[in-house]
Short mmCIF file of C-alpha atoms (C1' of nucleotides) in Angstrom, two decimals:
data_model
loop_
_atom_site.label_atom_id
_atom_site.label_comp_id
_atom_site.label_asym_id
_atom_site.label_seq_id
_atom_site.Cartn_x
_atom_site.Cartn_y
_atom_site.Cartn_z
CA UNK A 3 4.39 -42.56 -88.84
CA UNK A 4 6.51 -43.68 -85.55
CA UNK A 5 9.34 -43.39 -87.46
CA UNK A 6 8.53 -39.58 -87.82
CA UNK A 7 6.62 -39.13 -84.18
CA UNK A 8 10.01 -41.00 -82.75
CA UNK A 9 11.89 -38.68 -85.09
CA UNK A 10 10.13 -35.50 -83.90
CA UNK A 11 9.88 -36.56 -80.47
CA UNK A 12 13.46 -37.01 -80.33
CA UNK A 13 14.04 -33.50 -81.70
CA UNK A 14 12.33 -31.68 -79.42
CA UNK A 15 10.31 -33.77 -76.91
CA UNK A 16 6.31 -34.12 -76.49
CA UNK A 17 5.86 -30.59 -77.75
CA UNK A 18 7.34 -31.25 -81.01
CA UNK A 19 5.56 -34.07 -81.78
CA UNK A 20 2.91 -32.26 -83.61
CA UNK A 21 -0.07 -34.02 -85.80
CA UNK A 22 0.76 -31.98 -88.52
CA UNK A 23 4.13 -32.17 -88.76
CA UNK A 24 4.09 -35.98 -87.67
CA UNK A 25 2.02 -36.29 -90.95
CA UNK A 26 3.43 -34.39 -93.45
CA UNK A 27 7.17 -36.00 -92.13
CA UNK A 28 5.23 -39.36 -93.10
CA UNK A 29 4.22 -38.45 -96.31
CA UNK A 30 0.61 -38.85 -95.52
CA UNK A 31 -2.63 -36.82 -94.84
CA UNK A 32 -3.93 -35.57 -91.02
CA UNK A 33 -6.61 -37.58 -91.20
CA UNK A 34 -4.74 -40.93 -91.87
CA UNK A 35 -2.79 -40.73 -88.81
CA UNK A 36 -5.65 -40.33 -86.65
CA UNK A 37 -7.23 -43.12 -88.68
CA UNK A 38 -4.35 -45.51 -87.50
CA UNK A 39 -3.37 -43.62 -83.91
CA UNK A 40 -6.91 -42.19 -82.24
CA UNK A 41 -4.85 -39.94 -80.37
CA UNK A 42 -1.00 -37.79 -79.74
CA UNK A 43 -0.69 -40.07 -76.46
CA UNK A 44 -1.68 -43.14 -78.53
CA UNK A 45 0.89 -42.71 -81.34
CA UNK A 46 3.78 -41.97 -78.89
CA UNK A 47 2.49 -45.26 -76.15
CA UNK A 48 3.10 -47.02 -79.77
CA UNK A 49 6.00 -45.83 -80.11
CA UNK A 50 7.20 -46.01 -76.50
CA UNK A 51 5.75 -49.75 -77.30
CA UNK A 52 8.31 -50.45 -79.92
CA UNK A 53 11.38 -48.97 -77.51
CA UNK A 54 10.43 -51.36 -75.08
CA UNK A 55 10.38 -54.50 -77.06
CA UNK A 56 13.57 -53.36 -78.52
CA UNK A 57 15.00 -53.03 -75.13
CA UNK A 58 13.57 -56.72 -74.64
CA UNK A 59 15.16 -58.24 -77.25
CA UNK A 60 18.38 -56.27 -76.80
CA UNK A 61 18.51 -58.01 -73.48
CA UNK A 62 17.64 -61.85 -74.33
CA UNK A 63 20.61 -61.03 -76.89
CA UNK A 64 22.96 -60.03 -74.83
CA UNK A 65 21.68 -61.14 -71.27
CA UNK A 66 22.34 -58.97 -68.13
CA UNK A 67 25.65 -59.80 -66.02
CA UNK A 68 25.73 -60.16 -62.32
CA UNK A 69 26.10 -63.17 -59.71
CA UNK A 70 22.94 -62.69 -58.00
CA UNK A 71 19.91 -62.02 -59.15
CA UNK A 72 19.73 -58.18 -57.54
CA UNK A 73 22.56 -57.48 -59.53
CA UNK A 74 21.33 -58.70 -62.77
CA UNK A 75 18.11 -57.17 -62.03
CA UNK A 76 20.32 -53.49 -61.35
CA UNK A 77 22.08 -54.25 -64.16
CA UNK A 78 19.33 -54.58 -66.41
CA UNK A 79 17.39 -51.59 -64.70
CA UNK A 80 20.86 -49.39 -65.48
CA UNK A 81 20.83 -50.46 -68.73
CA UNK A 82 17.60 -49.21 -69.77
CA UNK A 83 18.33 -46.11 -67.78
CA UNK A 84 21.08 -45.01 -70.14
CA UNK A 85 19.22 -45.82 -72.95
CA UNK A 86 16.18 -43.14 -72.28
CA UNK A 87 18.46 -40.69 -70.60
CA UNK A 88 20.66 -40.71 -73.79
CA UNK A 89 17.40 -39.63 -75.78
CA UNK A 90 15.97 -37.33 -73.11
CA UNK A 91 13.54 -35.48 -75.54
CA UNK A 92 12.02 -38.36 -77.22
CA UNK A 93 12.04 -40.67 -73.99
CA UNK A 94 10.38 -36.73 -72.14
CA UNK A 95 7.82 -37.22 -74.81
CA UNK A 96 6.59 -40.75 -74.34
CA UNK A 97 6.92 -40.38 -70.41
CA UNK A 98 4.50 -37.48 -70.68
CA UNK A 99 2.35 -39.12 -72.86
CA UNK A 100 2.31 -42.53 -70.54
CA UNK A 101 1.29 -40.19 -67.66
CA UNK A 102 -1.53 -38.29 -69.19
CA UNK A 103 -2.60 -41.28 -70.94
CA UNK A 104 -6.46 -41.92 -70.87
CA UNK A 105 -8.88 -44.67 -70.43
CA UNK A 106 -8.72 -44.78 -74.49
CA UNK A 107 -5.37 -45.97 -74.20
CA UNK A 108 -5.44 -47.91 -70.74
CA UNK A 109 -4.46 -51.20 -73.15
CA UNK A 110 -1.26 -49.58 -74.68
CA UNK A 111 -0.11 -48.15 -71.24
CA UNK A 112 -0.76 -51.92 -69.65
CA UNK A 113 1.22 -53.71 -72.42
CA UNK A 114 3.71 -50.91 -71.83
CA UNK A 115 3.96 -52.16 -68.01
CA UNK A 116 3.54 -55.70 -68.57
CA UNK A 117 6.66 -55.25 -71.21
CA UNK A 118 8.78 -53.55 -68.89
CA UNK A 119 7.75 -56.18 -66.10
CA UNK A 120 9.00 -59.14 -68.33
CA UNK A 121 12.16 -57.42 -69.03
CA UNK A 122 12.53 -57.43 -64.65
CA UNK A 123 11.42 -61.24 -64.27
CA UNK A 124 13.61 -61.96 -66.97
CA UNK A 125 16.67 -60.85 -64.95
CA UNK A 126 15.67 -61.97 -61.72
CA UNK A 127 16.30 -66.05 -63.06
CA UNK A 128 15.71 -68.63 -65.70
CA UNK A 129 12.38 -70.02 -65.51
CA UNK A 130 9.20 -69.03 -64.28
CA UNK A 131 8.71 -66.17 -61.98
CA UNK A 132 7.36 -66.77 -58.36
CA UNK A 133 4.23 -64.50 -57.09
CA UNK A 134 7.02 -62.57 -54.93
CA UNK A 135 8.86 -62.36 -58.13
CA UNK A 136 5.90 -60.84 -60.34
CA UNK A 137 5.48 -58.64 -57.23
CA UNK A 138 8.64 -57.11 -57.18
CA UNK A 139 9.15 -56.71 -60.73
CA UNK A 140 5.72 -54.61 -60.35
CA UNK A 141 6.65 -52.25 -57.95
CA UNK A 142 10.17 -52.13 -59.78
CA UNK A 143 8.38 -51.16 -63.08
CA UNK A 144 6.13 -48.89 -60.67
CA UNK A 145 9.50 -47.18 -59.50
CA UNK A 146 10.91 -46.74 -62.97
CA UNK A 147 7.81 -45.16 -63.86
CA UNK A 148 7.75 -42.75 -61.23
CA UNK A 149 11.78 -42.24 -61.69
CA UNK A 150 10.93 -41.07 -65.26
CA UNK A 151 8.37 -38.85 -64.76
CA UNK A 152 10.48 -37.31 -61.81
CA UNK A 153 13.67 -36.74 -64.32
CA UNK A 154 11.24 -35.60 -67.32
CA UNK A 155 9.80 -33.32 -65.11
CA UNK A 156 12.79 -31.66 -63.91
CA UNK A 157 12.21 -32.78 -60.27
CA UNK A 158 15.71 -35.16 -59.95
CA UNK A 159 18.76 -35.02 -62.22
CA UNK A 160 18.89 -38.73 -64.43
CA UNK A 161 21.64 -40.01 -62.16
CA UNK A 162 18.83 -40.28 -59.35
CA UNK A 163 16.34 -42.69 -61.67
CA UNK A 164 19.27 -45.46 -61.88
CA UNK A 165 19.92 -44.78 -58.00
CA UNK A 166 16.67 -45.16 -57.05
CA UNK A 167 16.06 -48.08 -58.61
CA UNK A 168 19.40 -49.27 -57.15
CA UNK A 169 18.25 -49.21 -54.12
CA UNK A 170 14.97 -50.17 -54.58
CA UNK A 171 16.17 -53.50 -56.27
CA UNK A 172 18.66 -54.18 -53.45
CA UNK A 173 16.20 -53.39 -50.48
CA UNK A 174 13.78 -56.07 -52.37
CA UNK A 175 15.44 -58.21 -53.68
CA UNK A 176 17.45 -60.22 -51.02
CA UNK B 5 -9.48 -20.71 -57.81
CA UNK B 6 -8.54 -23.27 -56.07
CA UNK B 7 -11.76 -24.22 -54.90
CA UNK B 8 -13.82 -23.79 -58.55
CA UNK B 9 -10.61 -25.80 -59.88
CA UNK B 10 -11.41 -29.02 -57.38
CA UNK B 11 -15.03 -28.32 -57.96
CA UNK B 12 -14.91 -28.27 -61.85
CA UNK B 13 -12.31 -31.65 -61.45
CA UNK B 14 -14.73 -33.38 -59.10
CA UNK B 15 -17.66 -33.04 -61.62
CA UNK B 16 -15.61 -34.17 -64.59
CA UNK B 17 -11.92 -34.98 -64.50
CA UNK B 18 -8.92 -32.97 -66.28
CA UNK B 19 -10.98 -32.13 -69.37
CA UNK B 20 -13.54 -30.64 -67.18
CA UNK B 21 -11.19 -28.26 -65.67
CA UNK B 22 -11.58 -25.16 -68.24
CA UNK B 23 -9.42 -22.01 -67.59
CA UNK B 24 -12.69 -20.21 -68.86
CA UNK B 25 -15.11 -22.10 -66.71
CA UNK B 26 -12.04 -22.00 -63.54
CA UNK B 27 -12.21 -18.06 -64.27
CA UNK B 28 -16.00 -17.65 -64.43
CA UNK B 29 -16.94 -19.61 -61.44
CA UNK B 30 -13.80 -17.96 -59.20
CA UNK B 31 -15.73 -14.76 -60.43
CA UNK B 32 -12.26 -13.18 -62.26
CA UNK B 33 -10.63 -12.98 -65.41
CA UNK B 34 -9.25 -15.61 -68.00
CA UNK B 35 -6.08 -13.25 -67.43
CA UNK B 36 -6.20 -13.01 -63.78
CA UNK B 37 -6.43 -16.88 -63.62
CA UNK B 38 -2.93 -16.91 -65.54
CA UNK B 39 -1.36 -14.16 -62.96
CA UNK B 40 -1.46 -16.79 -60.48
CA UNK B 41 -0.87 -19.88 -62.52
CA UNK B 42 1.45 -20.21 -64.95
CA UNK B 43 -0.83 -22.89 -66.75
CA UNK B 44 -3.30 -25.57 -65.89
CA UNK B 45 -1.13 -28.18 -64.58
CA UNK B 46 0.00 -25.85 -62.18
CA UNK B 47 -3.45 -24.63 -60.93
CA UNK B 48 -3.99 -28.42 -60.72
CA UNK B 49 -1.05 -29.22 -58.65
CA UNK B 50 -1.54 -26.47 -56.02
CA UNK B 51 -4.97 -27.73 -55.55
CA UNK B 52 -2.84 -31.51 -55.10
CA UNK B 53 -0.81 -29.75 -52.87
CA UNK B 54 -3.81 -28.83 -50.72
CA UNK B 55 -5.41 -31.72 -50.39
CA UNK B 56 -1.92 -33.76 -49.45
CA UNK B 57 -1.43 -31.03 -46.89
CA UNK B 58 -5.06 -31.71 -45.52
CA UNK B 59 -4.61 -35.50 -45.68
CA UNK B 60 -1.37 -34.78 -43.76
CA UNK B 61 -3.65 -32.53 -41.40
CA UNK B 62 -5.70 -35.38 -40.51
CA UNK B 63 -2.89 -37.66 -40.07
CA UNK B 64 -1.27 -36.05 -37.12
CA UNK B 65 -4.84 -35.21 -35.54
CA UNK B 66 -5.52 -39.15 -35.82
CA UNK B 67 -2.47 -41.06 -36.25
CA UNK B 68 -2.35 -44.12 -37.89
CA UNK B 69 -3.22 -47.31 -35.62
CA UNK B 70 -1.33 -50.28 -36.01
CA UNK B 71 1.55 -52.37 -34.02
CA UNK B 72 4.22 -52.61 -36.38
CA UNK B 73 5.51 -49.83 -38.51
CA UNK B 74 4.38 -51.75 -41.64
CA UNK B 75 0.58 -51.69 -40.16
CA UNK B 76 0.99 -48.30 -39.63
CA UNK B 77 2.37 -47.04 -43.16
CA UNK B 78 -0.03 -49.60 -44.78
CA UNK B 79 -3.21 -48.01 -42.59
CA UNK B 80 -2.64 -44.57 -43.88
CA UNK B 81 -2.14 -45.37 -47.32
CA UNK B 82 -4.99 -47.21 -47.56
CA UNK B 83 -6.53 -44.54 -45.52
CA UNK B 84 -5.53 -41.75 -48.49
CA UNK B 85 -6.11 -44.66 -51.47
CA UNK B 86 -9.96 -44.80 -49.97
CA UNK B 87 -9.72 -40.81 -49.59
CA UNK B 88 -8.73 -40.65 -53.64
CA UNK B 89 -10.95 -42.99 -55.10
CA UNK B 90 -13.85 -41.83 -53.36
CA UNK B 91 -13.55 -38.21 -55.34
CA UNK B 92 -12.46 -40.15 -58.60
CA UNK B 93 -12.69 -37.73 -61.19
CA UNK B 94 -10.90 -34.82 -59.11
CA UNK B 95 -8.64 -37.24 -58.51
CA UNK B 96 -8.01 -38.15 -62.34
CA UNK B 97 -7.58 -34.50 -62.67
CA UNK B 98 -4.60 -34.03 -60.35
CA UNK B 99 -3.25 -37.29 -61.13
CA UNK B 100 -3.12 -36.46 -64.85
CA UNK B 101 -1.54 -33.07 -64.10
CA UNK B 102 1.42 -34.87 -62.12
CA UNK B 103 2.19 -37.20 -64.97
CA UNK B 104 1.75 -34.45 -67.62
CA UNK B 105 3.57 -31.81 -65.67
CA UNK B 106 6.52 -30.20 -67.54
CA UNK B 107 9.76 -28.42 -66.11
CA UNK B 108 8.09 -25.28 -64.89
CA UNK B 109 6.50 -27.18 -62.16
CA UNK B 110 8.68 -29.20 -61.12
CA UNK B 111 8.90 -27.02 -57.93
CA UNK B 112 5.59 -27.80 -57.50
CA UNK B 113 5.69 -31.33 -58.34
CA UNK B 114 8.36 -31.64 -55.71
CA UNK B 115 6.35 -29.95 -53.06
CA UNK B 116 3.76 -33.09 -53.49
CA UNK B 117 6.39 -35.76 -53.78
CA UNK B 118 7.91 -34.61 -50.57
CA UNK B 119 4.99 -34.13 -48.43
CA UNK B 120 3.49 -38.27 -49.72
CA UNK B 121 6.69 -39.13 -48.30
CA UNK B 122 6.85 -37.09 -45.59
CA UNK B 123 3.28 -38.41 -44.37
CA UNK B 124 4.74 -42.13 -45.05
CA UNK B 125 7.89 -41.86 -42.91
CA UNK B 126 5.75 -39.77 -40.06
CA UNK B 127 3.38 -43.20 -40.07
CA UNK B 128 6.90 -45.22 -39.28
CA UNK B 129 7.63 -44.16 -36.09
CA UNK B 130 8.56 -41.30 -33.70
CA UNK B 131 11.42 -38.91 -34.30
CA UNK B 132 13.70 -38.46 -37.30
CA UNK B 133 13.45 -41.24 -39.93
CA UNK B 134 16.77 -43.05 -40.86
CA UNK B 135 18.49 -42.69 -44.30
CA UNK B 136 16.56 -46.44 -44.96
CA UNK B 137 13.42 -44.57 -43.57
CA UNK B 138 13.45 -42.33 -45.85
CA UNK B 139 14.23 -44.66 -48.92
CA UNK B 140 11.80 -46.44 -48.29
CA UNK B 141 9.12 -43.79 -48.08
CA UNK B 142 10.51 -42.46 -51.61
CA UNK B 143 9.87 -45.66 -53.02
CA UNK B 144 6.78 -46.38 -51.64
CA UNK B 145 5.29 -42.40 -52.64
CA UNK B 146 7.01 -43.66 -56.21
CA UNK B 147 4.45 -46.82 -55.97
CA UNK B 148 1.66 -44.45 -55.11
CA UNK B 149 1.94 -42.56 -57.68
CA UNK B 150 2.55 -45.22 -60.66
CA UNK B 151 -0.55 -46.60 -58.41
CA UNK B 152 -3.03 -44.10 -58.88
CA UNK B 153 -1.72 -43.36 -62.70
CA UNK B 154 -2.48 -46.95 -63.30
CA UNK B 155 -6.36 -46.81 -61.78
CA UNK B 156 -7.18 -43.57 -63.07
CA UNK B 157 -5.67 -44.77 -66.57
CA UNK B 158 -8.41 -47.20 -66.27
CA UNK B 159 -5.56 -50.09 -66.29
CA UNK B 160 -6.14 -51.33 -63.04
CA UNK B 161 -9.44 -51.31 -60.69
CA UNK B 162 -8.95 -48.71 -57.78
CA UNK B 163 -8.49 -52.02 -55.17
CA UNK B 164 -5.24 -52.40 -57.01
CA UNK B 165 -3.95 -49.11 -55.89
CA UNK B 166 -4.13 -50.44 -52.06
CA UNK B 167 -2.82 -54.10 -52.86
CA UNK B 168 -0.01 -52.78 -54.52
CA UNK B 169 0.43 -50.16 -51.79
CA UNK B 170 0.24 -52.99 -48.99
CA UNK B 171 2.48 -55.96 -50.69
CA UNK B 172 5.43 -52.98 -51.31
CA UNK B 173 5.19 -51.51 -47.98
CA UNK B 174 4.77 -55.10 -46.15
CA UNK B 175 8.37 -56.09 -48.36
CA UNK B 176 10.24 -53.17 -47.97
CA UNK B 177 9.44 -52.83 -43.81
CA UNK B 178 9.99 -55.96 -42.14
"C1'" DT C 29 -13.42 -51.52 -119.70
"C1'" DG C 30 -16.35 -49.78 -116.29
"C1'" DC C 31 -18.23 -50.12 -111.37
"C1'" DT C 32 -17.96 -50.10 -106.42
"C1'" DG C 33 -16.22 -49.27 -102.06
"C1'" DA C 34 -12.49 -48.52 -98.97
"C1'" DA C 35 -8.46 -45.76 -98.16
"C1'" DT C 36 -6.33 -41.54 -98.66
"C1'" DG C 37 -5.28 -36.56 -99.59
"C1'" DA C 38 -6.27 -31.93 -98.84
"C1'" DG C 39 -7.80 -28.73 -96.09
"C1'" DA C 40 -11.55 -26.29 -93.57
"C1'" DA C 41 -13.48 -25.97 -89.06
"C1'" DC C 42 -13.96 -26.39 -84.05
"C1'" DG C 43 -12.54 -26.43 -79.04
"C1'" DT C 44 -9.58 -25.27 -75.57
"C1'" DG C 45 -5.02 -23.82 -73.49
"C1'" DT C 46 -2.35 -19.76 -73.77
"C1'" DT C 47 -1.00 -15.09 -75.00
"C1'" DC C 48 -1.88 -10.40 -75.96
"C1'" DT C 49 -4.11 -5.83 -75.97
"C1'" DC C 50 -6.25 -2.22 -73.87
"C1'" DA C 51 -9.46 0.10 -70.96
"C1'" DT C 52 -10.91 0.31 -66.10
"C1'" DT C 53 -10.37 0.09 -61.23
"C1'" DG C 54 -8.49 0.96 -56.86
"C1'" DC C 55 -4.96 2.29 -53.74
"C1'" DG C 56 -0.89 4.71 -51.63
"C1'" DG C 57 1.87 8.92 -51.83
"C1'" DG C 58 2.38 13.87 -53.24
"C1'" DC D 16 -7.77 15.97 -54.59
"C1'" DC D 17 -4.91 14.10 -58.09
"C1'" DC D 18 -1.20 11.19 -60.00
"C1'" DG D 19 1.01 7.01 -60.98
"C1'" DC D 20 0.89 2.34 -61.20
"C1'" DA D 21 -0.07 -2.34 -60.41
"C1'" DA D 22 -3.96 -5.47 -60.66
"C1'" DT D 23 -7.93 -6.70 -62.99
"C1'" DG D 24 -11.70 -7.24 -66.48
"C1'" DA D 25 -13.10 -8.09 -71.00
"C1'" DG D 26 -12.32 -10.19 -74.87
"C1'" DA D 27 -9.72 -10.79 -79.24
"C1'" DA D 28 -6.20 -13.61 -81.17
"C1'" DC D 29 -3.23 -17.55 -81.75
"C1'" DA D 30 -1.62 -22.58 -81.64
"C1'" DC D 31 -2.43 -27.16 -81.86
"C1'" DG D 32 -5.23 -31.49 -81.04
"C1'" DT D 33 -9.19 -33.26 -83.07
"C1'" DT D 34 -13.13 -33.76 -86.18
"C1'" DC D 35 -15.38 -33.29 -90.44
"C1'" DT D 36 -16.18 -32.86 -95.44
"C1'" DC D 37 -15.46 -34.03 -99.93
"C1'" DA D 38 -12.91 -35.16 -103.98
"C1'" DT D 39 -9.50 -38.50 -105.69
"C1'" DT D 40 -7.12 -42.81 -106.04
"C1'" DC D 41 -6.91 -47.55 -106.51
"C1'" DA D 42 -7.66 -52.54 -105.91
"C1'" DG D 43 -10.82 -56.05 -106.82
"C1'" DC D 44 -14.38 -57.69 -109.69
"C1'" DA D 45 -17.84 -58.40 -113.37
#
DNA sequence: TGCTGAATGAGAACGTGTTCTCATTGCGGG
DNA sequence: CCCGCAATGAGAACACGTTCTCATTCAGCA
């Protein structure tokens, strides 16, 4: 079933993702989607779920390059940005469902977060993250967030979500 | 329209924002309701747009106290974070309209986006804000909003929204 | 082999955002 | 006063997310 929403999604966005179709791509009935995914914004936060721990493990494979940690942290941030604006339907799709997500789904949007927050500390330096660290990995992830829905929505071309978080990384991290 | 739309959201949140119910209690047509606004989001986001432009309002009629610029930009988004999560469910509404809001309002997105940061870089200081000003503000209106879609996500509690407002602004404006 | 219960398939049904149709209203220009 | 026309009212109609119903399948078990 995320094969097909991620499938859909990628065709033609949020809007395409439809129950039926998601479904009937599957090979299964209505009613066992919604028996798995309670919701549309569920089934695409697990599927935005799956991106993201790709994207981790992508990255502890082939770690980020820079001397300091800004530039790791940029590099890493870059990285990811390619990767969703290379897919912008299906990455418009799971944006939009991240931003309209409910209190239903308030644990899939945090593990979201927390995932993408990792991936940040992860750059920054070997070992454990400081407070400050966790801090500005959060507002980083906050940034991204925002970046996305700005480029989804039309608002900024996708050269301006790696540039803001450019600078955002290099005015925090010093 | 405006005013049954922030009424409606204030009693129940997005889902209690009907176009029927918005038309009925404006005292017009389903139709007429669509004349003006191309869809729901967009009725939602002009009401946004209001309120930012009355929080604004207030703003210059009682600046923000503080010494530093950091006091100041931190005392008038906590000021607006106690404003938003006092009216929680309207709130929810608009919030969920920014995150959900497709390419046909991104004008109107825009509008809101600028005016947050425009309020943010008026709390700095007098006159015209520098280039770093004004990066700053972006990324701090981009915290706001990843903020609030947090809270009214139900990830975070609404004291959150003004932690994670005060820790970016007191690292980004030294 | 037959029984039971959970999972599933198939599809009807409902609610709400959105579109469409068409009659009515009201206003400015002849 | 009447015409033309844009705005509006009233409501049907449509699309899609969601829920519900009910029959069927199938694994486990006696």
């Amino acid at each position: 079933m995320i094969d097909a929403t991620l499938e859909l999604a990628a065709g033609g966005g949020f809007d395409a993702v439809q129950m039926r179709d998601v479904a009937a791509e599957a090979g299964v009935a209505l009613g066992t989607v919604y028996r798995y995914f309670e919701s549309k914004e569920r089934l695409l936060l697990e599927a935005n779920l799956e991106q993201v721990e790709a994207l981790r493990l992508r990255l502890s494979e082939r770690p980020p390059t820079g001397e300091s940690a800004a530039d790791r942290v940029v590099d890493v941030l870059r990285r990811a940005t390619r990767t969703q604006t290379r897919r912008p339907e299906a990455t418009a799709a799971m944006v939009r469902a991240l931003g309209s997500a409910r209190r239903e789904e308030s644990d899939a949007v945090a593990r979201v977060s927390e995932a993408m927050t990792a991936i940040i500390t992860g750059a920054m330096h070997e070992g454990d993250p400081s407070d400050r660290d966790r801090s500005v990995a959060r507002v980083l992830s906050q940034v991204w967030l925002s970046s996305l829905i700005g480029w989804v929505g039309g608002v900024d071309g996708p050269e301006v979500v790696g540039d803001d978080l450019e600078r955002a990384a290099r005015m925090l991290i010093s």
